[in-house]
CSV table of C-alpha atoms in Angstrom, one decimal:
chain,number,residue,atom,x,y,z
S,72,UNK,CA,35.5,-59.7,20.0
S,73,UNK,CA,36.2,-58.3,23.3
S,74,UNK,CA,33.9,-56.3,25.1
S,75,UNK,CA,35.2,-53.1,24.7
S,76,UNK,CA,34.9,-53.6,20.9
S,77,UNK,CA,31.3,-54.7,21.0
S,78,UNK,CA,30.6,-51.5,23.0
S,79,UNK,CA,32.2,-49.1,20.3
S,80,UNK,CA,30.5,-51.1,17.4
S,81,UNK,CA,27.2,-50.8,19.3
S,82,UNK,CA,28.2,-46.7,20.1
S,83,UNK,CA,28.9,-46.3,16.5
S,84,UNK,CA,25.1,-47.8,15.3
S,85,UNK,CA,23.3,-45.7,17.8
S,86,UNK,CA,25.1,-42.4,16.7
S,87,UNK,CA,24.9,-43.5,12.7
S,88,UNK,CA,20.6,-44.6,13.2
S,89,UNK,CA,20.5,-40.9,15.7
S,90,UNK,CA,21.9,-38.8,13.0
S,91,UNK,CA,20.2,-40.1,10.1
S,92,UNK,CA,16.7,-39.4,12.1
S,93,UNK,CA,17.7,-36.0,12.6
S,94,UNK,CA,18.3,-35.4,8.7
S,95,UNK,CA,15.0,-36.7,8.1
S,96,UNK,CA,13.8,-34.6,10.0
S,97,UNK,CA,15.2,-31.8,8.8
S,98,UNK,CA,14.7,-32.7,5.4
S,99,UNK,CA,10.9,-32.8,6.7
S,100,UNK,CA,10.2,-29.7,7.5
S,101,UNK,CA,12.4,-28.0,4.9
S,102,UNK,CA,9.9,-29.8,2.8
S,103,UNK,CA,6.6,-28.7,4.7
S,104,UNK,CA,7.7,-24.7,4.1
S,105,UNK,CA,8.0,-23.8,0.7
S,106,UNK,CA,7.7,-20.9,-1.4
S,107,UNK,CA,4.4,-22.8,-2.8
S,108,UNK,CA,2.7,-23.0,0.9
S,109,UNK,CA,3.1,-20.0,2.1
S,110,UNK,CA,1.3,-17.9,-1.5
S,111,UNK,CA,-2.5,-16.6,-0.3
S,112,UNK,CA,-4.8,-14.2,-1.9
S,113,UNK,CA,-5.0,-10.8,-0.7
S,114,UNK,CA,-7.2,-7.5,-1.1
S,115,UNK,CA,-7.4,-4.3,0.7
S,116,UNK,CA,-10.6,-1.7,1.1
S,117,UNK,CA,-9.0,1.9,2.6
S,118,UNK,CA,-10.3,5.1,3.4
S,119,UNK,CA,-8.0,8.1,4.2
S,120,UNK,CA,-7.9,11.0,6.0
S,121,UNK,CA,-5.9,13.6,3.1
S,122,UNK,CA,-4.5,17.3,4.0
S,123,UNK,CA,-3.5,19.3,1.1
S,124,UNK,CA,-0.4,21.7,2.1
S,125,UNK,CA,-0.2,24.8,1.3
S,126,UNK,CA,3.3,26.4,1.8
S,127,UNK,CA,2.9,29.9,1.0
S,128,UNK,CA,2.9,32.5,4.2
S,129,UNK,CA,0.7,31.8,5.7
S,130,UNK,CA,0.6,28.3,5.9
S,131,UNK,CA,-3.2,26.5,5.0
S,132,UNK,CA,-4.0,23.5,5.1
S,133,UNK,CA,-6.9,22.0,3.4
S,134,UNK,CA,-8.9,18.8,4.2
S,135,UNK,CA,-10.5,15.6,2.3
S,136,UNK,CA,-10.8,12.3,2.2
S,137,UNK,CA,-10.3,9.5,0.1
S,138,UNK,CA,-11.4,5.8,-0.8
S,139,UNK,CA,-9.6,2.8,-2.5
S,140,UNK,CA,-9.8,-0.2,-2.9
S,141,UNK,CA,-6.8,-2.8,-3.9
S,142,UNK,CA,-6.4,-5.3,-6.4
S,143,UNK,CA,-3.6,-7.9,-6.3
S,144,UNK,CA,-1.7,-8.0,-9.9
S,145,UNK,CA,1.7,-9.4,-9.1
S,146,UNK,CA,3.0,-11.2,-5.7
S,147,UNK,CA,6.4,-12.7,-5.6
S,148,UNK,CA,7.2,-14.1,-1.8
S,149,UNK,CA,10.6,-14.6,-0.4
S,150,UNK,CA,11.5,-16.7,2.0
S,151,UNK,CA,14.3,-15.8,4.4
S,152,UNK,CA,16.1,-18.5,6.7
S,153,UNK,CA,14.9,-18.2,10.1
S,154,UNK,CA,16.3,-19.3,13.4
S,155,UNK,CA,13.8,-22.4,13.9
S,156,UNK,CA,13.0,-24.7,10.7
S,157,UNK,CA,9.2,-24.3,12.3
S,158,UNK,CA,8.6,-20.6,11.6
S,159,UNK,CA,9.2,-19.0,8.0
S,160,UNK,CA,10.3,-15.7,7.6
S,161,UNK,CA,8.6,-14.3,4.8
S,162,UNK,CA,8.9,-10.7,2.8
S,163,UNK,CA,5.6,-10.0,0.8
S,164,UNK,CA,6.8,-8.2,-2.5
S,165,UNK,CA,3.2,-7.0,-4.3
S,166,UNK,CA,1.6,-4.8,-7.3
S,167,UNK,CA,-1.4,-3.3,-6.7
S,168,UNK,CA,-3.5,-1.4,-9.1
S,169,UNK,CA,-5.7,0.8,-6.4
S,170,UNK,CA,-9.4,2.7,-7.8
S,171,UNK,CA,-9.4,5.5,-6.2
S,172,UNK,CA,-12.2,8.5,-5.4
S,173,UNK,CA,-11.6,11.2,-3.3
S,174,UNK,CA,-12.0,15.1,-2.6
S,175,UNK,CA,-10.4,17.9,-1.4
S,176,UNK,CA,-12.1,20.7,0.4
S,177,UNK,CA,-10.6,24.3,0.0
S,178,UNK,CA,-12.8,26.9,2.0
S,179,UNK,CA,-13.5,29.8,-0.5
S,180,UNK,CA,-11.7,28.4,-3.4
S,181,UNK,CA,-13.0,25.2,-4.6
S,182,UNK,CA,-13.6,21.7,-4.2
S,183,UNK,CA,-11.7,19.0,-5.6
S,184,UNK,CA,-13.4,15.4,-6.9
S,185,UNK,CA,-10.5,13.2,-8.2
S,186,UNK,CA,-10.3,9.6,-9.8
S,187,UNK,CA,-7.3,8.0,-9.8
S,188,UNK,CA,-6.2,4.2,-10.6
S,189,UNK,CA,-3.1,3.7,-9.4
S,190,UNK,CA,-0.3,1.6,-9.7
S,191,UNK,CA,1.5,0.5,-6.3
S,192,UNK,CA,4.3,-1.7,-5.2
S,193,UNK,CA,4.3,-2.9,-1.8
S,194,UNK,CA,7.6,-4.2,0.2
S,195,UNK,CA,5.7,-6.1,3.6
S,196,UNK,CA,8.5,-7.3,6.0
S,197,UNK,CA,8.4,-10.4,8.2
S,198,UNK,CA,7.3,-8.4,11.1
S,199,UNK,CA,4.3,-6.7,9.1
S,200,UNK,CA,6.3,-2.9,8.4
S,201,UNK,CA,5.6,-2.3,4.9
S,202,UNK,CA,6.4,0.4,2.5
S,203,UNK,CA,4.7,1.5,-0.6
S,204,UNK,CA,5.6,3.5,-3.5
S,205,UNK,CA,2.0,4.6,-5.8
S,206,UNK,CA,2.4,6.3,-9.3
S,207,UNK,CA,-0.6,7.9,-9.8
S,208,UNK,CA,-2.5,9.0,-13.0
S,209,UNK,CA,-5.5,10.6,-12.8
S,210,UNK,CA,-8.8,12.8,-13.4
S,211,UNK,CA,-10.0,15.7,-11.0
S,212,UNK,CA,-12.8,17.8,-11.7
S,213,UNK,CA,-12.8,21.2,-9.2
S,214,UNK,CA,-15.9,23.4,-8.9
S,215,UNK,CA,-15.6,26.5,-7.1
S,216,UNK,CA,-16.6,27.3,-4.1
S,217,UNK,CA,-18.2,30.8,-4.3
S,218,UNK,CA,-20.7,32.4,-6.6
S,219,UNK,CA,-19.3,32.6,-10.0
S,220,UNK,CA,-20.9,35.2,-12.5
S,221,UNK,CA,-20.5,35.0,-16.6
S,222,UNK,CA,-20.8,38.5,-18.2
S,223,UNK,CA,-23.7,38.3,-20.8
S,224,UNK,CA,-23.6,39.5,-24.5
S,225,UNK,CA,-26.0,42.4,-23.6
S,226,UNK,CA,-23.9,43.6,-20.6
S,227,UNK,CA,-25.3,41.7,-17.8
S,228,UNK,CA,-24.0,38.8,-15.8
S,229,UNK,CA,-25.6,35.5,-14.8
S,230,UNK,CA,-24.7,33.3,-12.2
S,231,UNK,CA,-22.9,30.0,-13.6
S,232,UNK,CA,-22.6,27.2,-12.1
S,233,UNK,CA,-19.6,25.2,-13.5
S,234,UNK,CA,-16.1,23.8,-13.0
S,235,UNK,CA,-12.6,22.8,-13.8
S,236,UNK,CA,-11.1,19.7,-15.8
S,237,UNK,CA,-7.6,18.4,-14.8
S,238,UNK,CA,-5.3,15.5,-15.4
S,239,UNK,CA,-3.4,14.4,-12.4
S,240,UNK,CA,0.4,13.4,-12.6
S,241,UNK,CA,2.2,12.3,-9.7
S,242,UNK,CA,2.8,9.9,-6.9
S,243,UNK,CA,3.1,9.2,-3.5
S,244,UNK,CA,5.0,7.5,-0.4
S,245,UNK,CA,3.5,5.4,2.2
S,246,UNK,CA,4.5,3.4,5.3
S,247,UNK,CA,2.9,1.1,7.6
S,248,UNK,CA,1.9,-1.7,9.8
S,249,UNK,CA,-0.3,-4.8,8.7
S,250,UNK,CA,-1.8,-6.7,11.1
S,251,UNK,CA,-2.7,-9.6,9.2
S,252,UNK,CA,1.1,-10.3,8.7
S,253,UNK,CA,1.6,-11.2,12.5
S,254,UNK,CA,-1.4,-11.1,14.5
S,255,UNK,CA,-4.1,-12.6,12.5
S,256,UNK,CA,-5.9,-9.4,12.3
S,257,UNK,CA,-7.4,-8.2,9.1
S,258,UNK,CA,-6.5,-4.2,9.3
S,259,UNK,CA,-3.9,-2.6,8.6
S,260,UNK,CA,-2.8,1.6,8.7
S,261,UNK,CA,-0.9,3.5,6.9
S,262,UNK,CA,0.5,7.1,6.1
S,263,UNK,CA,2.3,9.0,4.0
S,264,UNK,CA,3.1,11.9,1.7
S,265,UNK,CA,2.6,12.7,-2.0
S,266,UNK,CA,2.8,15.5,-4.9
S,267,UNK,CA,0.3,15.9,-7.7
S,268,UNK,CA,0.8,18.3,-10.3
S,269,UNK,CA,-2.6,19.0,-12.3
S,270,UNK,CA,-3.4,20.8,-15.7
S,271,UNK,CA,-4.5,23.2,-16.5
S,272,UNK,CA,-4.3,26.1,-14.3
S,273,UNK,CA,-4.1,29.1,-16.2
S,274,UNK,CA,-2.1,27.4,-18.8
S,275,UNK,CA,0.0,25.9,-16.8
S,276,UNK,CA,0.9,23.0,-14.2
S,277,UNK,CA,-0.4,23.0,-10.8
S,278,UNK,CA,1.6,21.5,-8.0
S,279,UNK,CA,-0.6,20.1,-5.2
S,280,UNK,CA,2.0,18.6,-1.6
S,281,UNK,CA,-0.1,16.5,0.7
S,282,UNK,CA,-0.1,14.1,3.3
S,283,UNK,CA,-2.3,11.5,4.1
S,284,UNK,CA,-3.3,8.6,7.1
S,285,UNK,CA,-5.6,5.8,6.5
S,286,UNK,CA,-6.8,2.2,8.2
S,287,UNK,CA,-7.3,-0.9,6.0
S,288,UNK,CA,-9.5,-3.6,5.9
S,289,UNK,CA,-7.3,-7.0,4.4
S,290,UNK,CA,-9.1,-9.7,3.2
S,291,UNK,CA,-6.4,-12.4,3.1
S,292,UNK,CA,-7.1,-16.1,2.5
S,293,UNK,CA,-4.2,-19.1,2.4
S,294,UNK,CA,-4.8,-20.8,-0.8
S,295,UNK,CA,-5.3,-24.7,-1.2
């Protein structure tokens, strides 16, 4: 065997031994991020700022707040390709079921106490952007604000002291940032827009337009 042969067997081993180490190596971290790895346990505790719009002239707006907190039913990851086999690029897809208590402040009308456990899904990009649609399905007791007087048998009116009972239909739209996606930091905001309609009003449905803005605490743990 000549020389130049002995070279291009030699050339041929080196490149043969240099590939397979590469597909080993890709074939090990393919392996290291899976769909199993990258699954984690996640709540949120939010309160929110809520403005109740009213669009008759003139224009009112009437303010509240609201706390939730939200439980984890469903989660189903996905796992995009990324440019580098050492980062994953992952889009969260969740259902929450959110407890929530709020009011709603309306100067000389009434005020608004509501319970409502809704249902949510979640869409969290890779870069921590999330939408979230809620249906929501509720209670909401309103007690007004000035003096209310019942007229008597005899004639005469007493002051009463009472309120309204309403079920809540409706839903809302949401859009945010979480921090916890991306910077390791367990908050997150959020805002939105939403219509209730509630019953009964006079016999009849209600329709309630309002926006909202809120911060969240995550708690987010990797699991085992």
């Amino acid at each position: 065997m000549n020389k130049l042969s002995l070279r291009f067997s030699i050339f041929c081993i080196l490149l043969i031994g240099l590939l397979n180490v590469l597909q080993a190596q890709s074939n090990k971290y393919k392996d290291i991020i899976k769909i199993d790895g990258i699954k984690n346990t996640k709540y949120l505790a939010t309160v929110s700022g809520i403005a109740d719009v009213e669009l008759f002239k003139p224009a009112s707006f009437s303010f509240g707040m609201s706390f939730s907190g939200s439980i984890r039913l469903l989660y189903k990851p996905k796992l995009n390709q990324a440019k580098s086999v050492y980062s994953a690029r992952v889009i969260e897809r969740e259902i929450f079921i959110k407890p929530t208590l709020g009011y709603i402040y309306r100067k000389r009308y009434n005020t608004a106490l509501f319970f409502i456990p809704e249902i949510a899904y979640r869409h969290t990009f890779n870069n921590g952007i999330f939408v979230e649609v809620n249906f929501d399905a509720g209670y909401m007791f309103t007690k007004s604000n000035a003096p209310t007087y019942e007229r008597q048998d005899d004639g005469t009116f007493k002051k009463v002291f009472f309120g309204y009972h309403n079920v809540i239909l409706g839903g809302k739209l949401n859009a945010g940032y979480d921090f916890s996606k991306k910077m390791k930091t367990p908050l997150a905001i959020n805002f939105g827009t939403g219509l209730w309609y509630h019953y009964p009003s006079n016999e009849q449905w209600t329709r309630r337009i309002f926006v909202e803005a809120g911060l969240s605490y995550v708690f987010r743990r990797n699991k085992e």
